[in-house]
Amino acid sequence: MVVYTDAEIEEFINERKILPDNYYDVLINQLKIRGAHKRSELTIAGVNQNTYYIDVRQSTHNVRNFSVILRVENRITTGSFILRRYNGDNHWHTNALEGEDIHDFHIHLATERYQAASRKPEGYAVVTNSYSDIVTALESMITDCGFIRPSDNRERLI
Amino acid sequence: MMLETLEQTIASSLNTQVRVIQEGLTRYPIFTPFTLPDGDHFDVVLIAVESGSVWKLTDEGSTLMHLSYWTPYEALMRGSRKNVIDNVLSRHAVQNDNGVLYLEFPPHQLGNALMTYLQALTQVSDIEFLNKEQVRETFREDFNTFMREIVPPERLKLNYNHPTHDPNEIYTVDARINGLPEPFYIFAIGTNDRCRDVTITLHTMEKWPIKFQSVAIFRDQQSIARDVLARFSDVGGKQFASLTSSGVAIRSYFEKRILDPA
């Protein structure tokens, strides 16, 4: 079942999302331990009234095992829909439909074709060299996905 | 193709898909073709313990962390989901040390141990495909646990009936949060029948001289029939589409209002 088309996914990614002043504190400095991993969450409103969530997960055993996740509250089915995941390089990834293997840092992208194939929407991933740890992965996602940093927003208002 | 050739082809294919690297003296990450539902491969690390007399396969906590991308970690660690995971681990002699899944074995059993371990991880990752009946069973226990997590015990009453207006306990509220000018009456709705009951309950309560804020938390709002949901929406207040996937939003909604009722 296709929940969102590629065009709709692109709209979500590009929708402007204003980060609160304390986003870095909440997401990175206030990671809480659950079992064998650390986690944090932040809810952000988009300017088109969509609700987004950033989730951060990092293994307590291996700092290169992490995921910075962007979700949107789902208007069509229940719950939320994962748009992007910025993953560490501790594990391999295989793009099942293309038969491609990835052995590096990679970004999971929600796609229409993986939904149509009844796979995880974000089952497709691309290699990246835009980050090398959890902090730069978060910054990379902020740059890629329509987020407006608090400082950018203040400059805009002056 | 001859049987022997088939066997060699399969064995050779499997061989090329397994890679082992060494990190330090006793740590060996193993890369295998086995994947989670999103195409990420299972994290498996072989570690020599007790001077190499015992070996250990461990996921260093990554399997349950990975599953928490789709199902809240707390939901994996309680109720029916926890039971399913515990049963899988027990069948394969895999231990769960605070989220780290590991298997210890003598070195000469490495091949069998790796297959057993991967089978266990694969079955644990299938928790996401719990059938609807099993998920329905977990809904009420998940709801009660969730409410206990986010509301201080002195302000929470589960299965509440109004002492004056409902002495026969017909119109049950699944959770009541007190200490507010208008208490929250929260309803856990998992089925069409429950949705109809809650609709009737709210219509009845509207006639009582009491003030309250109603909140509905659905197991899966999309599974409720359109006409049933429409009738409910005429009388229901705030709605959350799914306890599992809207957990962050629900927590944020209540925490803000409980701490700052104004």
PDB file of C-alpha atoms in Angstrom, chain B residues 2-257:
ATOM      1  CA  MET B   2      23.685 -32.349 -10.147  1.00  0.00           C
ATOM      2  CA  LEU B   3      22.921 -32.372  -6.443  1.00  0.00           C
ATOM      3  CA  GLU B   4      26.586 -31.935  -5.574  1.00  0.00           C
ATOM      4  CA  THR B   5      26.887 -28.921  -7.853  1.00  0.00           C
ATOM      5  CA  LEU B   6      23.770 -27.415  -6.342  1.00  0.00           C
ATOM      6  CA  GLU B   7      25.217 -27.912  -2.886  1.00  0.00           C
ATOM      7  CA  GLN B   8      28.535 -26.346  -3.867  1.00  0.00           C
ATOM      8  CA  THR B   9      26.818 -23.381  -5.519  1.00  0.00           C
ATOM      9  CA  ILE B  10      24.706 -22.679  -2.440  1.00  0.00           C
ATOM     10  CA  ALA B  11      27.615 -23.154  -0.035  1.00  0.00           C
ATOM     11  CA  SER B  12      29.846 -20.925  -2.133  1.00  0.00           C
ATOM     12  CA  SER B  13      27.156 -18.241  -2.328  1.00  0.00           C
ATOM     13  CA  LEU B  14      26.682 -18.296   1.443  1.00  0.00           C
ATOM     14  CA  ASN B  15      30.449 -18.174   1.987  1.00  0.00           C
ATOM     15  CA  THR B  16      30.865 -15.033  -0.081  1.00  0.00           C
ATOM     16  CA  GLN B  17      28.116 -13.307   1.848  1.00  0.00           C
ATOM     17  CA  VAL B  18      29.778 -13.734   5.227  1.00  0.00           C
ATOM     18  CA  ARG B  19      32.649 -11.542   6.314  1.00  0.00           C
ATOM     19  CA  VAL B  20      34.500 -11.419   9.618  1.00  0.00           C
ATOM     20  CA  ILE B  21      36.801  -8.629  10.718  1.00  0.00           C
ATOM     21  CA  GLN B  22      38.964  -8.354  13.808  1.00  0.00           C
ATOM     22  CA  GLU B  23      38.809  -5.416  16.221  1.00  0.00           C
ATOM     23  CA  GLY B  24      41.276  -5.708  19.065  1.00  0.00           C
ATOM     24  CA  LEU B  25      42.382  -9.078  20.369  1.00  0.00           C
ATOM     25  CA  THR B  26      39.051 -10.724  21.100  1.00  0.00           C
ATOM     26  CA  ARG B  27      36.329  -8.879  19.190  1.00  0.00           C
ATOM     27  CA  TYR B  28      35.148 -10.054  15.758  1.00  0.00           C
ATOM     28  CA  PRO B  29      32.205  -8.325  14.034  1.00  0.00           C
ATOM     29  CA  ILE B  30      30.485 -10.805  11.701  1.00  0.00           C
ATOM     30  CA  PHE B  31      28.651  -9.543   8.628  1.00  0.00           C
ATOM     31  CA  THR B  32      25.980 -11.922   7.325  1.00  0.00           C
ATOM     32  CA  PRO B  33      23.243 -11.698   4.669  1.00  0.00           C
ATOM     33  CA  PHE B  34      20.455 -11.788   7.268  1.00  0.00           C
ATOM     34  CA  THR B  35      18.472  -8.551   7.461  1.00  0.00           C
ATOM     35  CA  LEU B  36      15.844  -6.687   9.423  1.00  0.00           C
ATOM     36  CA  PRO B  37      12.642  -5.640   7.601  1.00  0.00           C
ATOM     37  CA  ASP B  38      14.258  -2.391   6.365  1.00  0.00           C
ATOM     38  CA  GLY B  39      17.252  -4.066   4.710  1.00  0.00           C
ATOM     39  CA  ASP B  40      19.744  -3.293   7.484  1.00  0.00           C
ATOM     40  CA  HIS B  41      21.760  -6.357   8.388  1.00  0.00           C
ATOM     41  CA  PHE B  42      21.770  -7.794  11.889  1.00  0.00           C
ATOM     42  CA  ASP B  43      24.619  -6.607  14.046  1.00  0.00           C
ATOM     43  CA  VAL B  44      26.518  -9.668  15.216  1.00  0.00           C
ATOM     44  CA  VAL B  45      29.787  -9.586  17.136  1.00  0.00           C
ATOM     45  CA  LEU B  46      31.792 -12.620  18.227  1.00  0.00           C
ATOM     46  CA  ILE B  47      33.694 -12.107  21.466  1.00  0.00           C
ATOM     47  CA  ALA B  48      36.067 -14.503  23.187  1.00  0.00           C
ATOM     48  CA  VAL B  49      35.444 -14.567  26.928  1.00  0.00           C
ATOM     49  CA  GLU B  50      37.096 -16.399  29.795  1.00  0.00           C
ATOM     50  CA  SER B  51      40.431 -16.554  27.936  1.00  0.00           C
ATOM     51  CA  GLY B  52      38.776 -18.036  24.879  1.00  0.00           C
ATOM     52  CA  SER B  53      37.278 -21.072  26.585  1.00  0.00           C
ATOM     53  CA  VAL B  54      33.822 -19.606  26.003  1.00  0.00           C
ATOM     54  CA  TRP B  55      32.708 -17.595  23.022  1.00  0.00           C
ATOM     55  CA  LYS B  56      29.829 -15.212  22.883  1.00  0.00           C
ATOM     56  CA  LEU B  57      27.706 -13.930  20.014  1.00  0.00           C
ATOM     57  CA  THR B  58      26.152 -10.563  20.858  1.00  0.00           C
ATOM     58  CA  ASP B  59      24.120  -7.912  19.071  1.00  0.00           C
ATOM     59  CA  GLU B  60      25.344  -5.272  21.551  1.00  0.00           C
ATOM     60  CA  GLY B  61      21.730  -4.153  21.953  1.00  0.00           C
ATOM     61  CA  SER B  62      21.206  -3.202  18.342  1.00  0.00           C
ATOM     62  CA  THR B  63      18.256  -5.500  17.518  1.00  0.00           C
ATOM     63  CA  LEU B  64      15.871  -4.079  20.115  1.00  0.00           C
ATOM     64  CA  MET B  65      17.154  -0.558  19.446  1.00  0.00           C
ATOM     65  CA  HIS B  66      16.393  -1.097  15.767  1.00  0.00           C
ATOM     66  CA  LEU B  67      12.894  -2.384  16.470  1.00  0.00           C
ATOM     67  CA  SER B  68      12.265   0.722  18.594  1.00  0.00           C
ATOM     68  CA  TYR B  69      12.285   2.783  15.382  1.00  0.00           C
ATOM     69  CA  TRP B  70       8.863   1.299  14.620  1.00  0.00           C
ATOM     70  CA  THR B  71       7.498   0.176  18.006  1.00  0.00           C
ATOM     71  CA  PRO B  72       8.236   2.096  21.213  1.00  0.00           C
ATOM     72  CA  TYR B  73      10.873   0.331  23.298  1.00  0.00           C
ATOM     73  CA  GLU B  74       8.541   0.316  26.315  1.00  0.00           C
ATOM     74  CA  ALA B  75       5.937  -1.551  24.273  1.00  0.00           C
ATOM     75  CA  LEU B  76       8.529  -4.192  23.371  1.00  0.00           C
ATOM     76  CA  MET B  77       9.444  -4.661  27.004  1.00  0.00           C
ATOM     77  CA  ARG B  78       6.007  -5.384  28.415  1.00  0.00           C
ATOM     78  CA  GLY B  79       2.908  -7.485  27.894  1.00  0.00           C
ATOM     79  CA  SER B  80       2.383  -9.811  24.969  1.00  0.00           C
ATOM     80  CA  ARG B  81       5.289  -8.514  22.896  1.00  0.00           C
ATOM     81  CA  LYS B  82       7.688  -9.156  25.752  1.00  0.00           C
ATOM     82  CA  ASN B  83       6.231 -12.648  26.168  1.00  0.00           C
ATOM     83  CA  VAL B  84       6.761 -13.421  22.484  1.00  0.00           C
ATOM     84  CA  ILE B  85      10.347 -12.144  22.584  1.00  0.00           C
ATOM     85  CA  ASP B  86      11.098 -14.040  25.806  1.00  0.00           C
ATOM     86  CA  ASN B  87       9.731 -17.255  24.288  1.00  0.00           C
ATOM     87  CA  VAL B  88      11.847 -16.881  21.140  1.00  0.00           C
ATOM     88  CA  LEU B  89      14.989 -16.225  23.161  1.00  0.00           C
ATOM     89  CA  SER B  90      14.276 -19.091  25.512  1.00  0.00           C
ATOM     90  CA  ARG B  91      13.777 -21.549  22.608  1.00  0.00           C
ATOM     91  CA  HIS B  92      17.201 -20.626  21.249  1.00  0.00           C
ATOM     92  CA  ALA B  93      19.006 -20.334  24.623  1.00  0.00           C
ATOM     93  CA  VAL B  94      19.686 -16.669  23.900  1.00  0.00           C
ATOM     94  CA  GLN B  95      19.996 -14.397  26.937  1.00  0.00           C
ATOM     95  CA  ASN B  96      18.680 -10.841  27.270  1.00  0.00           C
ATOM     96  CA  ASP B  97      20.948  -8.655  29.395  1.00  0.00           C
ATOM     97  CA  ASN B  98      19.103  -5.325  29.645  1.00  0.00           C
ATOM     98  CA  GLY B  99      18.484  -5.201  25.916  1.00  0.00           C
ATOM     99  CA  VAL B 100      21.659  -6.969  24.775  1.00  0.00           C
ATOM    100  CA  LEU B 101      20.835 -10.334  23.179  1.00  0.00           C
ATOM    101  CA  TYR B 102      23.678 -12.821  23.462  1.00  0.00           C
ATOM    102  CA  LEU B 103      24.468 -16.505  23.189  1.00  0.00           C
ATOM    103  CA  GLU B 104      27.414 -18.220  24.896  1.00  0.00           C
ATOM    104  CA  PHE B 105      28.861 -21.491  23.570  1.00  0.00           C
ATOM    105  CA  PRO B 106      32.053 -23.552  23.396  1.00  0.00           C
ATOM    106  CA  PRO B 107      34.334 -22.515  20.498  1.00  0.00           C
ATOM    107  CA  HIS B 108      33.882 -25.767  18.528  1.00  0.00           C
ATOM    108  CA  GLN B 109      30.140 -25.031  18.123  1.00  0.00           C
ATOM    109  CA  LEU B 110      30.581 -21.709  16.318  1.00  0.00           C
ATOM    110  CA  GLY B 111      28.778 -22.691  13.097  1.00  0.00           C
ATOM    111  CA  ASN B 112      25.684 -24.051  14.791  1.00  0.00           C
ATOM    112  CA  ALA B 113      25.665 -21.272  17.352  1.00  0.00           C
ATOM    113  CA  LEU B 114      25.749 -18.594  14.645  1.00  0.00           C
ATOM    114  CA  MET B 115      22.804 -20.160  12.787  1.00  0.00           C
ATOM    115  CA  THR B 116      20.815 -20.537  16.018  1.00  0.00           C
ATOM    116  CA  TYR B 117      21.605 -16.981  17.033  1.00  0.00           C
ATOM    117  CA  LEU B 118      20.600 -15.529  13.644  1.00  0.00           C
ATOM    118  CA  GLN B 119      17.405 -17.540  13.715  1.00  0.00           C
ATOM    119  CA  ALA B 120      16.582 -16.050  17.126  1.00  0.00           C
ATOM    120  CA  LEU B 121      17.282 -12.479  15.954  1.00  0.00           C
ATOM    121  CA  THR B 122      15.161 -13.019  12.853  1.00  0.00           C
ATOM    122  CA  GLN B 123      12.246 -14.299  14.913  1.00  0.00           C
ATOM    123  CA  VAL B 124      12.590 -11.432  17.396  1.00  0.00           C
ATOM    124  CA  SER B 125      12.498  -8.952  14.519  1.00  0.00           C
ATOM    125  CA  ASP B 126       9.264 -10.583  13.339  1.00  0.00           C
ATOM    126  CA  ILE B 127       7.612  -9.124  16.459  1.00  0.00           C
ATOM    127  CA  GLU B 128       6.590  -6.282  14.203  1.00  0.00           C
ATOM    128  CA  PHE B 129       4.286  -8.645  12.373  1.00  0.00           C
ATOM    129  CA  LEU B 130       2.374  -9.761  15.470  1.00  0.00           C
ATOM    130  CA  ASN B 131      -1.050 -10.586  14.169  1.00  0.00           C
ATOM    131  CA  LYS B 132      -3.945  -8.261  14.812  1.00  0.00           C
ATOM    132  CA  GLU B 133      -5.470 -10.497  17.454  1.00  0.00           C
ATOM    133  CA  GLN B 134      -2.265 -10.500  19.473  1.00  0.00           C
ATOM    134  CA  VAL B 135      -1.894  -6.739  19.136  1.00  0.00           C
ATOM    135  CA  ARG B 136      -5.503  -6.275  20.232  1.00  0.00           C
ATOM    136  CA  GLU B 137      -4.709  -8.277  23.346  1.00  0.00           C
ATOM    137  CA  THR B 138      -1.798  -6.019  24.157  1.00  0.00           C
ATOM    138  CA  PHE B 139      -3.735  -2.788  23.694  1.00  0.00           C
ATOM    139  CA  ARG B 140      -5.406  -2.494  27.093  1.00  0.00           C
ATOM    140  CA  GLU B 141      -2.316  -3.539  29.003  1.00  0.00           C
ATOM    141  CA  ASP B 142      -0.246  -1.125  26.899  1.00  0.00           C
ATOM    142  CA  PHE B 143      -2.758   1.650  27.647  1.00  0.00           C
ATOM    143  CA  ASN B 144      -2.721   1.033  31.414  1.00  0.00           C
ATOM    144  CA  THR B 145       1.066   0.857  31.517  1.00  0.00           C
ATOM    145  CA  PHE B 146       1.389   4.010  29.465  1.00  0.00           C
ATOM    146  CA  MET B 147      -0.979   5.977  31.705  1.00  0.00           C
ATOM    147  CA  ARG B 148       0.907   4.826  34.803  1.00  0.00           C
ATOM    148  CA  GLU B 149       4.130   6.035  33.212  1.00  0.00           C
ATOM    149  CA  ILE B 150       2.949   9.543  32.420  1.00  0.00           C
ATOM    150  CA  VAL B 151       0.604  10.328  35.328  1.00  0.00           C
ATOM    151  CA  PRO B 152       1.616  10.431  39.021  1.00  0.00           C
ATOM    152  CA  PRO B 153      -0.213   7.627  40.871  1.00  0.00           C
ATOM    153  CA  GLU B 154      -2.067   9.998  43.219  1.00  0.00           C
ATOM    154  CA  ARG B 155      -3.658  11.696  40.225  1.00  0.00           C
ATOM    155  CA  LEU B 156      -4.609   8.600  38.231  1.00  0.00           C
ATOM    156  CA  LYS B 157      -7.608   6.308  38.588  1.00  0.00           C
ATOM    157  CA  LEU B 158      -7.969   3.446  36.140  1.00  0.00           C
ATOM    158  CA  ASN B 159     -11.450   2.006  35.471  1.00  0.00           C
ATOM    159  CA  TYR B 160     -13.248   4.926  37.069  1.00  0.00           C
ATOM    160  CA  ASN B 161     -16.982   5.169  37.651  1.00  0.00           C
ATOM    161  CA  HIS B 162     -18.629   8.343  38.929  1.00  0.00           C
ATOM    162  CA  PRO B 163     -19.646   7.603  42.540  1.00  0.00           C
ATOM    163  CA  THR B 164     -22.898   9.604  42.424  1.00  0.00           C
ATOM    164  CA  HIS B 165     -24.130   9.344  38.876  1.00  0.00           C
ATOM    165  CA  ASP B 166     -22.997   5.829  38.057  1.00  0.00           C
ATOM    166  CA  PRO B 167     -23.366   3.711  41.218  1.00  0.00           C
ATOM    167  CA  ASN B 168     -24.039   0.581  39.138  1.00  0.00           C
ATOM    168  CA  GLU B 169     -20.744   1.042  37.286  1.00  0.00           C
ATOM    169  CA  ILE B 170     -22.205   1.003  33.790  1.00  0.00           C
ATOM    170  CA  TYR B 171     -20.372   3.979  32.280  1.00  0.00           C
ATOM    171  CA  THR B 172     -16.737   3.180  32.937  1.00  0.00           C
ATOM    172  CA  VAL B 173     -13.966   5.627  32.172  1.00  0.00           C
ATOM    173  CA  ASP B 174     -10.727   3.793  31.327  1.00  0.00           C
ATOM    174  CA  ALA B 175      -8.559   6.398  33.061  1.00  0.00           C
ATOM    175  CA  ARG B 176      -9.327   9.540  35.016  1.00  0.00           C
ATOM    176  CA  ILE B 177      -6.730  12.215  35.748  1.00  0.00           C
ATOM    177  CA  ASN B 178      -7.674  14.382  38.713  1.00  0.00           C
ATOM    178  CA  GLY B 179      -6.186  17.531  40.252  1.00  0.00           C
ATOM    179  CA  LEU B 180      -7.457  19.722  37.431  1.00  0.00           C
ATOM    180  CA  PRO B 181     -10.386  22.171  37.220  1.00  0.00           C
ATOM    181  CA  GLU B 182     -11.848  19.758  34.686  1.00  0.00           C
ATOM    182  CA  PRO B 183     -10.493  16.216  35.076  1.00  0.00           C
ATOM    183  CA  PHE B 184      -9.469  14.227  32.036  1.00  0.00           C
ATOM    184  CA  TYR B 185     -11.683  11.258  31.184  1.00  0.00           C
ATOM    185  CA  ILE B 186      -9.626   9.064  28.903  1.00  0.00           C
ATOM    186  CA  PHE B 187     -11.029   6.223  26.835  1.00  0.00           C
ATOM    187  CA  ALA B 188      -9.016   3.406  25.263  1.00  0.00           C
ATOM    188  CA  ILE B 189     -10.784   2.380  22.064  1.00  0.00           C
ATOM    189  CA  GLY B 190      -9.718  -0.800  20.345  1.00  0.00           C
ATOM    190  CA  THR B 191     -12.833  -1.990  18.525  1.00  0.00           C
ATOM    191  CA  ASN B 192     -16.045  -0.769  16.879  1.00  0.00           C
ATOM    192  CA  ASP B 193     -18.068  -2.063  19.842  1.00  0.00           C
ATOM    193  CA  ARG B 194     -15.944  -0.175  22.323  1.00  0.00           C
ATOM    194  CA  CYS B 195     -16.230   2.945  20.189  1.00  0.00           C
ATOM    195  CA  ARG B 196     -20.044   2.653  20.254  1.00  0.00           C
ATOM    196  CA  ASP B 197     -20.010   2.106  24.040  1.00  0.00           C
ATOM    197  CA  VAL B 198     -17.855   5.177  24.570  1.00  0.00           C
ATOM    198  CA  THR B 199     -20.155   7.234  22.342  1.00  0.00           C
ATOM    199  CA  ILE B 200     -23.136   6.232  24.515  1.00  0.00           C
ATOM    200  CA  THR B 201     -21.141   6.859  27.697  1.00  0.00           C
ATOM    201  CA  LEU B 202     -20.221  10.377  26.575  1.00  0.00           C
ATOM    202  CA  HIS B 203     -23.803  11.175  25.544  1.00  0.00           C
ATOM    203  CA  THR B 204     -24.943  10.052  28.996  1.00  0.00           C
ATOM    204  CA  MET B 205     -22.256  12.010  30.824  1.00  0.00           C
ATOM    205  CA  GLU B 206     -23.193  15.152  28.923  1.00  0.00           C
ATOM    206  CA  LYS B 207     -26.483  15.069  30.832  1.00  0.00           C
ATOM    207  CA  TRP B 208     -24.752  14.872  34.212  1.00  0.00           C
ATOM    208  CA  PRO B 209     -23.937  18.157  35.982  1.00  0.00           C
ATOM    209  CA  ILE B 210     -20.211  17.521  35.841  1.00  0.00           C
ATOM    210  CA  LYS B 211     -17.309  19.032  33.966  1.00  0.00           C
ATOM    211  CA  PHE B 212     -14.609  16.950  32.304  1.00  0.00           C
ATOM    212  CA  GLN B 213     -12.349  16.849  29.250  1.00  0.00           C
ATOM    213  CA  SER B 214     -12.675  13.691  27.183  1.00  0.00           C
ATOM    214  CA  VAL B 215      -9.731  12.151  25.347  1.00  0.00           C
ATOM    215  CA  ALA B 216      -9.880   9.059  23.147  1.00  0.00           C
ATOM    216  CA  ILE B 217      -6.805   6.958  22.437  1.00  0.00           C
ATOM    217  CA  PHE B 218      -7.363   4.465  19.652  1.00  0.00           C
ATOM    218  CA  ARG B 219      -5.549   1.212  19.095  1.00  0.00           C
ATOM    219  CA  ASP B 220      -5.867   1.851  15.359  1.00  0.00           C
ATOM    220  CA  GLN B 221      -8.306   4.566  14.430  1.00  0.00           C
ATOM    221  CA  GLN B 222      -8.294   3.467  10.808  1.00  0.00           C
ATOM    222  CA  SER B 223      -9.768   0.117  11.799  1.00  0.00           C
ATOM    223  CA  ILE B 224     -12.902   1.772  13.205  1.00  0.00           C
ATOM    224  CA  ALA B 225     -15.855   1.816  10.796  1.00  0.00           C
ATOM    225  CA  ARG B 226     -16.389   5.219   9.229  1.00  0.00           C
ATOM    226  CA  ASP B 227     -19.996   5.661  10.470  1.00  0.00           C
ATOM    227  CA  VAL B 228     -19.092   4.506  13.987  1.00  0.00           C
ATOM    228  CA  LEU B 229     -16.201   6.951  14.116  1.00  0.00           C
ATOM    229  CA  ALA B 230     -18.363   9.767  12.728  1.00  0.00           C
ATOM    230  CA  ARG B 231     -20.957   9.303  15.487  1.00  0.00           C
ATOM    231  CA  PHE B 232     -18.212   9.184  18.079  1.00  0.00           C
ATOM    232  CA  SER B 233     -16.563  12.344  16.714  1.00  0.00           C
ATOM    233  CA  ASP B 234     -19.817  14.276  17.261  1.00  0.00           C
ATOM    234  CA  VAL B 235     -19.448  13.820  21.010  1.00  0.00           C
ATOM    235  CA  GLY B 236     -15.787  12.923  21.637  1.00  0.00           C
ATOM    236  CA  GLY B 237     -13.109  15.470  22.475  1.00  0.00           C
ATOM    237  CA  LYS B 238      -9.419  15.161  21.700  1.00  0.00           C
ATOM    238  CA  GLN B 239      -8.477  12.033  19.735  1.00  0.00           C
ATOM    239  CA  PHE B 240      -5.202  10.225  19.203  1.00  0.00           C
ATOM    240  CA  ALA B 241      -5.070   7.794  16.290  1.00  0.00           C
ATOM    241  CA  SER B 242      -2.770   5.196  17.828  1.00  0.00           C
ATOM    242  CA  LEU B 243      -1.334   4.522  21.268  1.00  0.00           C
ATOM    243  CA  THR B 244       1.736   2.899  19.766  1.00  0.00           C
ATOM    244  CA  SER B 245       2.699   5.376  17.112  1.00  0.00           C
ATOM    245  CA  SER B 246       1.376   8.569  18.695  1.00  0.00           C
ATOM    246  CA  GLY B 247       3.056   7.887  22.047  1.00  0.00           C
ATOM    247  CA  VAL B 248       5.311  10.943  21.942  1.00  0.00           C
ATOM    248  CA  ALA B 249       2.431  13.258  21.054  1.00  0.00           C
ATOM    249  CA  ILE B 250       0.158  11.789  23.738  1.00  0.00           C
ATOM    250  CA  ARG B 251       2.853  12.075  26.383  1.00  0.00           C
ATOM    251  CA  SER B 252       3.559  15.663  25.396  1.00  0.00           C
ATOM    252  CA  TYR B 253      -0.175  16.539  25.417  1.00  0.00           C
ATOM    253  CA  PHE B 254      -0.780  15.235  28.920  1.00  0.00           C
ATOM    254  CA  GLU B 255       2.503  16.291  30.507  1.00  0.00           C
ATOM    255  CA  LYS B 256       1.937  19.879  29.443  1.00  0.00           C
ATOM    256  CA  ARG B 257      -1.629  19.962  30.739  1.00  0.00           C
TER     257      ARG B 257
END
